[in-house]
Coordinates of C-alpha atoms and ligand atoms in Angstrom, one line a residue:
M1 CA 78.1 130.5 110.1
P2 CA 77.1 131.1 113.7
E3 CA 74.3 128.5 113.7
A4 CA 73.9 128.7 117.4
D5 CA 72.6 132.2 117.1
V6 CA 69.0 131.3 116.1
S7 CA 67.3 134.6 117.2
K8 CA 64.9 136.0 114.6
K9 CA 65.5 139.5 116.0
N10 CA 67.5 141.9 113.8
K11 CA 71.0 142.6 115.2
D12 CA 71.4 146.1 116.5
Y13 CA 75.0 147.3 116.3
Q14 CA 74.1 151.0 116.8
A15 CA 76.9 151.8 114.4
N16 CA 76.2 155.5 114.7
V17 CA 77.0 155.5 118.4
P18 CA 80.8 155.7 119.0
Q19 CA 82.1 153.4 121.8
E20 CA 82.9 155.5 124.8
N21 CA 86.5 155.6 126.0
H22 CA 86.5 155.8 129.8
G23 CA 89.0 158.0 131.6
F24 CA 89.8 157.2 135.2
F25 CA 88.9 159.4 138.1
L26 CA 91.9 158.9 140.3
K27 CA 95.0 161.1 140.3
G28 CA 97.9 159.5 138.4
S29 CA 96.1 156.2 138.0
G30 CA 95.0 156.3 134.4
N31 CA 97.6 154.0 133.0
Y32 CA 97.0 151.0 135.2
D33 CA 95.4 147.7 134.1
W34 CA 91.8 146.9 134.8
G35 CA 92.2 144.9 138.0
M36 CA 94.3 147.6 139.6
K37 CA 91.8 150.3 138.6
N38 CA 88.9 148.2 139.8
R39 CA 90.5 147.7 143.2
L40 CA 91.3 151.4 143.5
S41 CA 87.7 152.2 142.6
R42 CA 86.6 150.1 145.6
I43 CA 89.0 151.9 148.0
F44 CA 88.2 155.4 146.6
N45 CA 84.7 156.5 145.8
P46 CA 84.6 157.2 142.1
K47 CA 82.1 160.0 142.5
T48 CA 84.3 162.0 144.9
G49 CA 87.7 160.5 144.2
R50 CA 88.1 160.3 148.0
T51 CA 88.1 157.6 150.8
V52 CA 87.5 157.3 154.5
M53 CA 89.6 154.4 155.4
L54 CA 89.5 153.1 159.0
A55 CA 93.0 152.2 160.2
V56 CA 93.0 149.4 162.8
D57 CA 96.4 147.8 162.1
H58 CA 98.2 149.3 165.1
G59 CA 98.5 145.9 166.9
Y60 CA 101.1 144.7 164.4
F61 CA 103.7 146.6 166.4
Q62 CA 102.1 147.8 169.6
G63 CA 99.8 145.0 170.6
P64 CA 96.3 145.6 172.0
T65 CA 96.1 149.4 171.5
T66 CA 93.5 151.4 173.5
G67 CA 90.3 151.0 171.6
L68 CA 91.4 147.9 169.7
E69 CA 91.4 145.5 172.7
R70 CA 88.5 143.7 171.1
I71 CA 88.2 144.3 167.4
D72 CA 85.3 142.0 167.2
L73 CA 83.3 144.1 169.6
N74 CA 84.7 147.6 169.0
I75 CA 85.6 147.7 165.3
V76 CA 83.5 145.2 163.4
P77 CA 80.3 147.3 164.1
L78 CA 82.0 150.3 162.5
I79 CA 82.8 148.5 159.2
P80 CA 79.6 149.5 157.4
D81 CA 80.3 153.2 158.0
C82 CA 83.8 153.3 156.5
D83 CA 84.8 153.1 152.8
A84 CA 87.7 150.6 153.5
L85 CA 89.4 148.9 156.4
F86 CA 93.1 148.9 156.9
C87 CA 94.0 145.9 159.1
T88 CA 96.3 142.9 159.4
R89 CA 95.6 139.5 157.9
G90 CA 95.5 138.0 161.4
I91 CA 92.6 140.3 162.4
L92 CA 90.9 139.8 159.1
R93 CA 90.9 136.0 159.4
S94 CA 90.1 135.8 163.0
V95 CA 87.4 138.4 163.5
V96 CA 86.3 140.2 160.4
P97 CA 83.2 138.5 158.9
A98 CA 83.9 137.2 155.4
D99 CA 80.5 138.3 154.2
S100 CA 81.6 141.9 154.5
T101 CA 81.8 143.5 151.0
K102 CA 84.0 146.4 152.2
P103 CA 87.4 146.6 150.6
M104 CA 90.1 145.4 152.9
V105 CA 93.6 146.9 152.7
L106 CA 96.1 144.6 154.4
R107 CA 99.2 145.5 156.4
A108 CA 102.1 143.8 154.7
S109 CA 105.1 144.9 156.7
G110 CA 106.2 144.1 160.2
G111 CA 108.9 142.8 162.5
P112 CA 110.0 145.0 165.3
S113 CA 107.7 145.8 168.2
I114 CA 107.6 149.2 170.0
L115 CA 110.4 147.8 172.2
K116 CA 112.8 147.9 169.2
E117 CA 114.0 150.0 166.3
L118 CA 110.8 150.4 164.2
S119 CA 112.4 150.9 160.9
D120 CA 113.8 147.4 161.1
E121 CA 110.8 146.0 159.2
Q122 CA 110.5 143.2 156.7
I123 CA 107.8 142.2 154.2
A124 CA 105.4 140.4 156.4
M125 CA 102.9 138.9 153.9
D126 CA 103.1 137.2 150.6
M127 CA 101.2 138.8 147.7
E128 CA 99.7 135.3 147.2
D129 CA 98.0 135.6 150.6
A130 CA 96.7 139.0 149.8
I131 CA 95.1 137.6 146.7
R132 CA 93.7 134.6 148.7
L133 CA 92.1 137.1 151.1
N134 CA 90.6 139.1 148.2
A135 CA 92.5 142.2 149.4
A136 CA 91.7 145.5 147.7
G137 CA 95.2 146.7 148.4
I138 CA 98.1 146.3 150.8
G139 CA 100.0 148.7 152.9
I140 CA 103.7 148.9 154.0
Q141 CA 105.7 151.3 156.1
V142 CA 108.5 153.3 154.4
F143 CA 111.1 154.8 156.7
I144 CA 112.7 157.7 154.7
G145 CA 115.6 159.0 156.8
G146 CA 115.2 156.1 159.2
E147 CA 118.0 153.7 160.2
H148 CA 116.8 151.0 157.8
E149 CA 115.7 153.4 155.1
T150 CA 117.1 151.4 152.1
R151 CA 115.6 148.1 153.3
S152 CA 112.2 149.6 153.9
V153 CA 112.2 151.2 150.4
H154 CA 113.3 147.9 148.9
N155 CA 110.5 146.1 150.8
M156 CA 108.1 148.5 149.2
T157 CA 109.5 148.1 145.7
R158 CA 109.3 144.3 145.9
L159 CA 105.7 144.5 146.9
V160 CA 105.0 147.0 144.2
D161 CA 106.5 144.5 141.7
A162 CA 104.3 141.7 143.1
G163 CA 101.3 144.0 143.2
L164 CA 101.7 145.0 139.6
R165 CA 101.9 141.3 138.6
Y166 CA 98.4 140.7 140.1
G167 CA 96.7 144.1 140.0
I168 CA 96.9 144.9 143.7
P169 CA 97.7 148.5 144.7
V170 CA 100.3 149.2 147.3
M171 CA 99.9 152.0 149.9
A172 CA 103.2 153.3 151.1
V173 CA 102.9 154.7 154.7
T174 CA 105.5 157.4 155.4
A175 CA 106.8 156.6 158.9
V176 CA 108.5 159.3 160.8
G177 CA 111.2 158.5 163.3
K178 CA 110.7 159.9 166.8
D179 CA 113.5 162.5 166.5
M180 CA 112.7 163.6 162.9
V181 CA 111.1 166.9 162.0
R182 CA 107.6 166.5 160.6
D183 CA 107.4 169.3 158.1
A184 CA 106.3 169.7 154.5
R185 CA 109.9 169.5 153.2
Y186 CA 110.3 166.0 154.8
F187 CA 106.9 164.8 153.6
Q188 CA 107.5 166.1 150.1
L189 CA 110.7 164.0 150.1
A190 CA 109.1 160.9 151.6
C191 CA 105.9 161.0 149.5
R192 CA 107.6 161.7 146.3
I193 CA 110.1 158.9 146.8
C194 CA 107.3 156.4 147.4
A195 CA 105.4 157.5 144.3
E196 CA 108.5 157.5 142.1
L197 CA 109.3 154.0 143.1
G198 CA 105.8 152.8 142.3
A199 CA 103.4 153.1 145.2
Q200 CA 99.9 153.6 143.9
I201 CA 98.7 155.3 147.1
V202 CA 100.8 157.3 149.7
K203 CA 99.6 157.7 153.3
T204 CA 101.2 160.6 155.1
Y205 CA 100.6 163.1 157.9
Y206 CA 99.0 166.5 157.7
V207 CA 101.2 169.6 158.2
E208 CA 99.7 173.0 158.6
E209 CA 102.4 174.7 156.5
G210 CA 102.8 173.6 153.0
F211 CA 100.6 170.5 152.8
E212 CA 99.4 171.6 149.3
E213 CA 102.9 171.3 148.1
V214 CA 103.2 167.8 149.6
T215 CA 100.1 166.7 147.6
A216 CA 101.0 168.7 144.5
S217 CA 104.4 167.1 144.3
C218 CA 103.2 163.6 144.8
P219 CA 101.8 162.2 141.5
V220 CA 99.5 159.6 143.1
P221 CA 96.7 160.0 145.7
I222 CA 97.7 160.9 149.2
V223 CA 95.5 159.8 152.1
M224 CA 96.0 161.5 155.5
A225 CA 97.1 159.5 158.5
G226 CA 95.3 160.6 161.7
G227 CA 97.9 160.4 164.5
K228 CA 97.3 160.5 168.2
K229 CA 93.8 161.3 169.6
I230 CA 93.0 165.0 169.6
A231 CA 89.7 166.8 170.2
E232 CA 87.0 166.0 167.7
L233 CA 86.8 169.5 166.3
D234 CA 90.6 169.5 165.8
A235 CA 90.5 166.1 164.1
L236 CA 87.6 167.1 161.8
T237 CA 89.4 170.4 161.0
M238 CA 92.6 168.4 160.1
A239 CA 90.7 166.1 157.8
Y240 CA 88.9 169.1 156.2
N241 CA 92.2 171.0 155.7
A242 CA 93.9 167.9 154.3
V243 CA 91.2 167.2 151.6
Q244 CA 91.0 170.9 150.8
G245 CA 94.7 170.8 150.5
G246 CA 94.6 168.0 147.9
A247 CA 94.4 164.8 149.9
S248 CA 92.3 162.1 148.4
G249 CA 90.8 161.2 151.7
V250 CA 91.9 159.9 155.1
D251 CA 93.2 156.7 156.7
M252 CA 92.4 157.5 160.3
G253 CA 92.5 155.2 163.4
R254 CA 92.7 156.6 166.9
N255 CA 90.7 159.7 166.2
I256 CA 87.8 157.4 165.3
F257 CA 88.1 154.3 167.5
Q258 CA 89.2 156.3 170.6
S259 CA 86.4 158.8 170.2
D260 CA 83.5 158.5 172.7
A261 CA 81.2 157.9 169.7
P262 CA 83.1 156.2 166.9
I263 CA 80.2 155.8 164.5
A264 CA 79.2 159.4 164.9
M265 CA 82.9 160.4 164.3
L266 CA 83.0 158.3 161.2
T267 CA 79.8 159.8 159.9
A268 CA 81.1 163.3 160.5
I269 CA 84.5 162.6 158.8
H270 CA 82.6 161.0 155.9
K271 CA 80.7 164.3 155.4
V272 CA 83.9 166.3 155.6
V273 CA 85.7 164.1 153.2
H274 CA 83.0 163.4 150.6
E275 CA 80.8 166.5 150.9
N276 CA 83.3 169.2 152.0
M277 CA 81.3 169.8 155.2
K278 CA 82.8 172.6 157.2
P279 CA 84.3 171.4 160.5
P280 CA 81.9 173.3 162.9
D281 CA 78.9 171.7 161.0
A282 CA 80.6 168.3 161.1
L283 CA 81.1 168.8 164.9
A284 CA 77.5 169.7 165.3
L285 CA 76.6 166.5 163.4
F286 CA 78.9 164.5 165.6
E287 CA 77.3 165.9 168.7
S288 CA 73.8 165.3 167.5
L289 CA 74.6 161.7 166.6
K290 CA 76.5 161.1 169.8
Ligands
R5P301 C1 100.7 153.5 161.0 O1 101.8 153.3 161.2 C2 99.6 152.8 161.8 O2 99.8 151.5 161.5 C3 98.2 153.3 161.5 O3 97.7 152.7 160.3 C4 98.3 154.8 161.3 O4 99.1 155.4 162.2 C5 96.9 155.4 161.3 O5 96.3 155.4 162.5 P1 96.2 156.7 163.4 O6 95.2 157.5 162.7 O7 95.8 156.1 164.7 O8 97.5 157.3 163.4

């Protein structure tokens, strides 16, 4: 019948070797389709289950943030040293070289500037454009307890629906209003809501008390947001404590790009996240590379 198969070689079906069923390394992600899993495997290192994502999306609401004045000069050279870049599509198209093979996670919400109520966001990118840009994922702010809580949750669920259609994971970023208490109880609430409503990744802040309960009660991977610039040892310690407390990595910005030596800082964070390097050793590494 198959006349095109003219090889004289005997066929080798290895019938005694059962086909392997592959599990999936990432928390809560075993039931997704192939495309979604493949994109998650680009964002998170399948060997460690963790990521060092570099967040440089700050301009979408606060303009040329310190350290991000010239992304072409200050950030593009850092791209080889991170696992994924979190940026806007404007920056991606205008300054990120298209021959980069790093996974790009694109900011997909926006609207208000720092001059206005920040929770008043809308979806700011079509899923079609994320696909056109070969995004590995997209990110959106969710303002639990904020003035426009319901809309921001609805923005996220609409993107989750679109992402599921095309296999693109959505990272929900738990945004905390200025006057709100940043404690484990709040982050448990915010992270769990995002995961329950379909986010494949949740980005949230580290808290010293009860962070393990935040990660334990969130059924999908949590990545730690960095927050304002602090001393290198403190930032390395925070990243260390977060991954030891169950985070699947970090999505840090200012503590990397506002450091005196961003590549050295990225390298040190990489060791902390992927190799469980202790903070004093990571600081020594940072100092030696700096
Ligand atoms: C979140 O709202 C921002 O857009 C950043 O992605 C996030 O805050 C992480 O950056 P940083 O480590 O500077 O806080």
